[in-house]
Amino acid sequence: MSFVEYSDLIQDGDVAIVYLNHNSAMPVKVQAGSQTQTRYGVIRHSTDLIGQRYGSKVTCGKSGWVYVLHPTPELWTVSLPHRTQILYTTDIATITMMLELKPGSVVCESGTGSGSLSHALLRTIAPTGHLHTVEFHQQRAEKVAEEFKEHHVDHLVTVRNQDVCKDGFGVTGVADAVFLDIPSPWEAVGHAKTAMKKHGGRVCSFSPCIEQVQRTCEALADHGFEEISTLEVLLRVHDVRTVSLPLPDFGPDSPAQSEQEVAEKPPPPAAPNHASVTLKTTTPPREIPGHTGYLTFATKPRS
Ligand SMILES: C[S@@+](CC[C@H](N)C(=O)[O-])C[C@H]1O[C@@H](n2cnc3c(N)ncnc32)[C@H](O)[C@@H]1O
């Protein structure tokens, strides 16, 4: 099992995702002889998990069941142990696209936080790219390094426990892209530029407050970044429902028909009372879920 490669069968030592329902998933370290309690009953690792196919439906207890899924960055984001605020998949998808990331990209990131974004970045840049991630909180840096190892992605990432605003990313002239999720990103913009390749690249900063965005945009312009733009991603989920509508009754045929046509045509079958048609429809939400943050993007030109 690895977060960047799919395997068919669950093995001892894997991290599997126990998927309870649409709103609830939990990561489980698979260990022969261990048990995991879920609200639907117990899962016995040796018999219920090891050797089973990822995606299997596992019966736990007498009547309950869960799916056991191969880990992905998306499932990790909704099930990881939070040490900090994290980025979610809607923002992550936009960040990945706007930073133009692909297999082989070299990326610098700070702060690492709970590693939600880091796992998605690693999946995108694998198998030949590299992530340099900087986190100044020692326990967070150690914990995320441990998780990268357990998820078999540690060969793709270097974790540095330092202050990015003072000490930068620890690399010079290597990054295709830089991502910042720290309280004072404007203090790290100079270090971002230093870390980036001579021929340029893309930078993104995530901030919840517009005052942070203003200062970051000023710093980006002062350091010669171009194409500075800020956006906010608001996800609008439509509710797909089945509705039943009464069939309209248009009365007798249209007057455009000749009298002879009308005379020759057999009468239509009588429409049953309350005839209706069933169809799928969607309704937009009344409110859009809350603001997460502003994403500011910029391009470093060739130097
Ligand atoms: C909101 S969290 C990042 C969450 C992360 N993007 C994720 O998706 O899991 C911000 C992190 O930045 C770290 N941090 C704040 N200022 C920093 C700095 N100057 N240098 C390095 N890390 C910093 C904090 O310790 C915290 O863990």
Coordinates of N, CA and C in Angstrom, one line a residue, residues 14-111:
D14 N -0.6 -2.1 6.4 CA -1.2 -1.1 5.5 C -2.0 0.0 6.4
V15 N -2.2 1.1 5.8 CA -3.2 2.1 6.4 C -4.4 2.0 5.4
A16 N -5.6 1.5 6.0 CA -6.8 1.3 5.1 C -7.8 2.4 5.6
I17 N -8.7 2.7 4.8 CA -9.7 3.7 5.2 C -11.1 2.9 5.4
V18 N -11.6 3.0 6.6 CA -12.9 2.4 6.9 C -13.9 3.4 6.6
Y19 N -14.7 3.1 5.6 CA -15.7 4.1 5.1 C -17.1 3.7 5.7
L20 N -17.5 4.5 6.6 CA -18.8 4.2 7.3 C -20.0 4.7 6.5
N21 N -19.9 6.0 6.1 CA -20.9 6.6 5.2 C -20.4 7.8 4.6
H22 N -21.2 8.5 3.9 CA -20.8 9.7 3.1 C -20.1 10.8 4.0
N23 N -20.5 10.8 5.3 CA -19.9 11.8 6.2 C -18.9 11.3 7.1
S24 N -18.6 10.0 7.1 CA -17.7 9.5 8.1 C -16.8 8.4 7.6
A25 N -15.5 8.7 7.7 CA -14.5 7.7 7.3 C -13.4 7.7 8.4
M26 N -12.7 6.6 8.6 CA -11.6 6.6 9.6 C -10.4 5.8 9.1
P27 N -9.2 6.3 9.3 CA -8.0 5.5 8.9 C -7.8 4.4 9.9
V28 N -7.3 3.2 9.5 CA -7.0 2.1 10.4 C -5.7 1.6 10.0
K29 N -4.8 1.4 11.0 CA -3.5 0.7 10.7 C -3.7 -0.7 10.9
V30 N -3.6 -1.4 9.8 CA -3.9 -2.9 9.7 C -2.8 -3.7 10.4
Q31 N -3.1 -4.4 11.5 CA -2.1 -5.2 12.2 C -2.7 -6.6 12.5
A32 N -2.0 -7.6 12.2 CA -2.5 -9.0 12.5 C -2.8 -9.1 14.0
G33 N -4.0 -9.6 14.3 CA -4.3 -9.8 15.7 C -5.1 -8.6 16.3
S34 N -5.1 -7.5 15.6 CA -5.8 -6.3 16.2 C -7.2 -6.3 15.9
Q35 N -8.0 -5.4 16.6 CA -9.4 -5.2 16.3 C -9.7 -3.7 16.3
T36 N -10.7 -3.3 15.5 CA -11.1 -1.9 15.5 C -12.6 -1.9 15.8
Q37 N -13.0 -1.0 16.7 CA -14.4 -0.9 17.0 C -15.0 0.2 16.1
T38 N -16.1 0.0 15.5 CA -16.8 1.0 14.8 C -18.2 1.1 15.3
R39 N -19.0 2.1 14.9 CA -20.3 2.1 15.5 C -21.2 1.0 15.0
Y40 N -20.7 0.3 13.9 CA -21.5 -0.8 13.4 C -21.0 -2.2 13.9
G41 N -20.0 -2.1 14.8 CA -19.5 -3.4 15.3 C -18.0 -3.5 15.1
V42 N -17.5 -4.7 15.5 CA -16.0 -4.8 15.5 C -15.4 -5.3 14.2
I43 N -14.2 -4.9 13.8 CA -13.5 -5.4 12.6 C -12.3 -6.1 13.2
R44 N -12.2 -7.4 12.8 CA -11.0 -8.2 13.2 C -10.0 -8.2 12.1
H45 N -8.9 -7.6 12.3 CA -7.9 -7.4 11.2 C -7.5 -8.7 10.5
S46 N -7.2 -9.7 11.3 CA -6.6 -10.9 10.7 C -7.6 -11.6 9.7
T47 N -8.9 -11.6 10.1 CA -9.9 -12.3 9.3 C -10.7 -11.4 8.4
D48 N -10.9 -10.2 8.9 CA -11.8 -9.3 8.1 C -11.1 -8.4 7.1
L49 N -9.8 -8.2 7.3 CA -9.0 -7.2 6.5 C -7.9 -7.9 5.7
I50 N -7.0 -8.5 6.4 CA -5.8 -9.0 5.7 C -6.1 -10.0 4.7
G51 N -5.7 -9.8 3.4 CA -6.0 -10.7 2.3 C -7.2 -10.4 1.5
Q52 N -8.0 -9.5 2.1 CA -9.3 -9.0 1.4 C -8.9 -8.0 0.3
R53 N -9.8 -7.9 -0.7 CA -9.6 -6.8 -1.7 C -9.9 -5.4 -1.2
Y54 N -9.1 -4.4 -1.5 CA -9.6 -3.1 -1.2 C -10.9 -2.8 -1.9
G55 N -11.8 -2.1 -1.3 CA -13.1 -1.9 -1.8 C -14.2 -2.9 -1.3
S56 N -13.7 -3.9 -0.5 CA -14.6 -4.9 -0.1 C -15.6 -4.4 1.0
K57 N -16.8 -5.0 1.0 CA -17.7 -4.7 2.1 C -17.4 -5.7 3.2
V58 N -17.2 -5.2 4.4 CA -16.8 -6.0 5.5 C -17.9 -6.0 6.5
T59 N -18.4 -7.2 6.9 CA -19.4 -7.3 7.9 C -18.8 -7.2 9.3
C60 N -19.3 -6.3 10.1 CA -18.8 -6.2 11.5 C -19.9 -6.4 12.5
G61 N -19.6 -7.1 13.5 CA -20.7 -7.5 14.4 C -21.7 -8.3 13.7
K62 N -23.0 -8.2 14.2 CA -24.0 -9.1 13.7 C -24.7 -8.6 12.4
S63 N -24.9 -7.3 12.3 CA -25.7 -6.9 11.1 C -25.0 -5.7 10.4
G64 N -24.1 -5.0 11.0 CA -23.5 -3.8 10.4 C -22.4 -4.2 9.3
W65 N -22.2 -3.3 8.4 CA -21.1 -3.5 7.5 C -20.5 -2.1 7.1
V66 N -19.2 -2.2 6.6 CA -18.5 -1.0 6.2 C -17.8 -1.3 4.9
Y67 N -17.4 -0.3 4.2 CA -16.4 -0.6 3.1 C -15.0 -0.3 3.6
V68 N -14.1 -1.1 3.1 CA -12.7 -0.8 3.4 C -12.0 -0.4 2.1
L69 N -11.5 0.8 2.1 CA -11.0 1.5 0.9 C -9.5 1.7 0.9
H70 N -8.9 1.7 -0.3 CA -7.5 2.0 -0.5 C -7.4 3.5 -0.2
P71 N -6.3 3.9 0.6 CA -6.2 5.3 0.9 C -5.9 6.1 -0.3
T72 N -6.5 7.3 -0.3 CA -6.2 8.3 -1.4 C -6.0 9.7 -0.6
P73 N -5.4 10.7 -1.2 CA -5.3 12.0 -0.5 C -6.7 12.5 -0.2
E74 N -7.7 12.3 -1.0 CA -9.0 12.8 -0.7 C -9.6 12.2 0.5
L75 N -9.5 10.8 0.6 CA -10.0 10.1 1.8 C -9.2 10.5 3.0
W76 N -7.9 10.7 2.9 CA -7.0 11.1 4.0 C -7.5 12.5 4.5
T77 N -7.8 13.4 3.6 CA -8.2 14.8 4.0 C -9.5 14.7 4.9
V78 N -10.4 13.8 4.6 CA -11.6 13.7 5.4 C -11.5 12.8 6.6
S79 N -10.4 12.2 6.8 CA -10.3 11.3 8.0 C -9.0 11.5 8.8
L80 N -8.1 12.4 8.4 CA -6.8 12.5 9.1 C -7.0 13.1 10.5
P81 N -6.1 12.7 11.4 CA -6.1 13.4 12.7 C -5.7 14.8 12.6
H82 N -6.6 15.8 13.0 CA -6.3 17.2 12.9 C -5.3 17.7 13.9
R83 N -4.2 18.3 13.5 CA -3.4 19.0 14.5 C -3.6 20.5 14.3
T84 N -4.2 20.9 13.1 CA -4.3 22.3 12.7 C -5.6 22.4 11.8
Q85 N -5.9 23.6 11.4 CA -6.9 23.8 10.4 C -6.3 23.2 9.1
I86 N -7.1 22.6 8.2 CA -6.5 22.0 7.1 C -7.2 22.5 5.8
L87 N -6.5 22.2 4.7 CA -7.1 22.6 3.4 C -8.0 21.4 2.9
Y88 N -9.1 21.7 2.3 CA -10.0 20.7 1.8 C -9.9 20.6 0.3
T89 N -10.5 19.5 -0.3 CA -10.3 19.1 -1.6 C -10.7 20.1 -2.7
T90 N -11.7 20.9 -2.4 CA -12.2 21.9 -3.3 C -11.1 23.0 -3.6
D91 N -10.5 23.5 -2.5 CA -9.3 24.4 -2.6 C -8.1 23.7 -3.2
I92 N -7.9 22.5 -2.7 CA -6.7 21.7 -3.2 C -6.7 21.5 -4.7
A93 N -7.9 21.2 -5.2 CA -8.0 20.9 -6.7 C -7.6 22.2 -7.4
T94 N -8.1 23.4 -7.0 CA -7.8 24.6 -7.6 C -6.3 25.0 -7.5
I95 N -5.8 24.7 -6.3 CA -4.3 25.0 -6.1 C -3.5 24.2 -7.1
T96 N -3.8 22.9 -7.2 CA -3.0 22.0 -8.0 C -3.1 22.4 -9.5
M97 N -4.3 22.8 -9.9 CA -4.4 23.3 -11.3 C -3.7 24.6 -11.6
M98 N -3.9 25.6 -10.7 CA -3.4 26.9 -10.9 C -1.9 26.9 -10.7
L99 N -1.3 26.0 -10.0 CA 0.2 25.9 -9.8 C 0.8 25.1 -10.9
E100 N -0.1 24.6 -11.8 CA 0.3 23.8 -13.0 C 1.2 22.6 -12.6
L101 N 0.8 21.9 -11.5 CA 1.6 20.8 -11.0 C 1.4 19.5 -11.9
K102 N 2.4 18.7 -12.0 CA 2.4 17.5 -12.7 C 3.4 16.5 -12.2
P103 N 3.4 15.3 -12.7 CA 4.5 14.4 -12.3 C 5.8 15.0 -12.6
G104 N 6.7 15.0 -11.6 CA 8.1 15.5 -11.8 C 8.2 16.9 -11.3
S105 N 7.1 17.6 -10.9 CA 7.3 19.0 -10.4 C 8.0 19.0 -9.0
V106 N 8.7 20.1 -8.8 CA 9.4 20.3 -7.5 C 8.6 21.4 -6.8
V107 N 8.1 21.1 -5.6 CA 7.2 22.1 -4.9 C 7.8 22.4 -3.5
C108 N 7.7 23.7 -3.1 CA 8.0 24.0 -1.7 C 6.7 24.4 -1.1
E109 N 6.5 24.0 0.2 CA 5.3 24.3 0.9 C 5.6 24.7 2.4
S110 N 4.8 25.7 2.9 CA 4.9 26.0 4.3 C 3.6 26.7 4.7
G111 N 3.0 26.4 6.0 CA 3.4 25.3 6.9 C 2.7 24.0 6.4

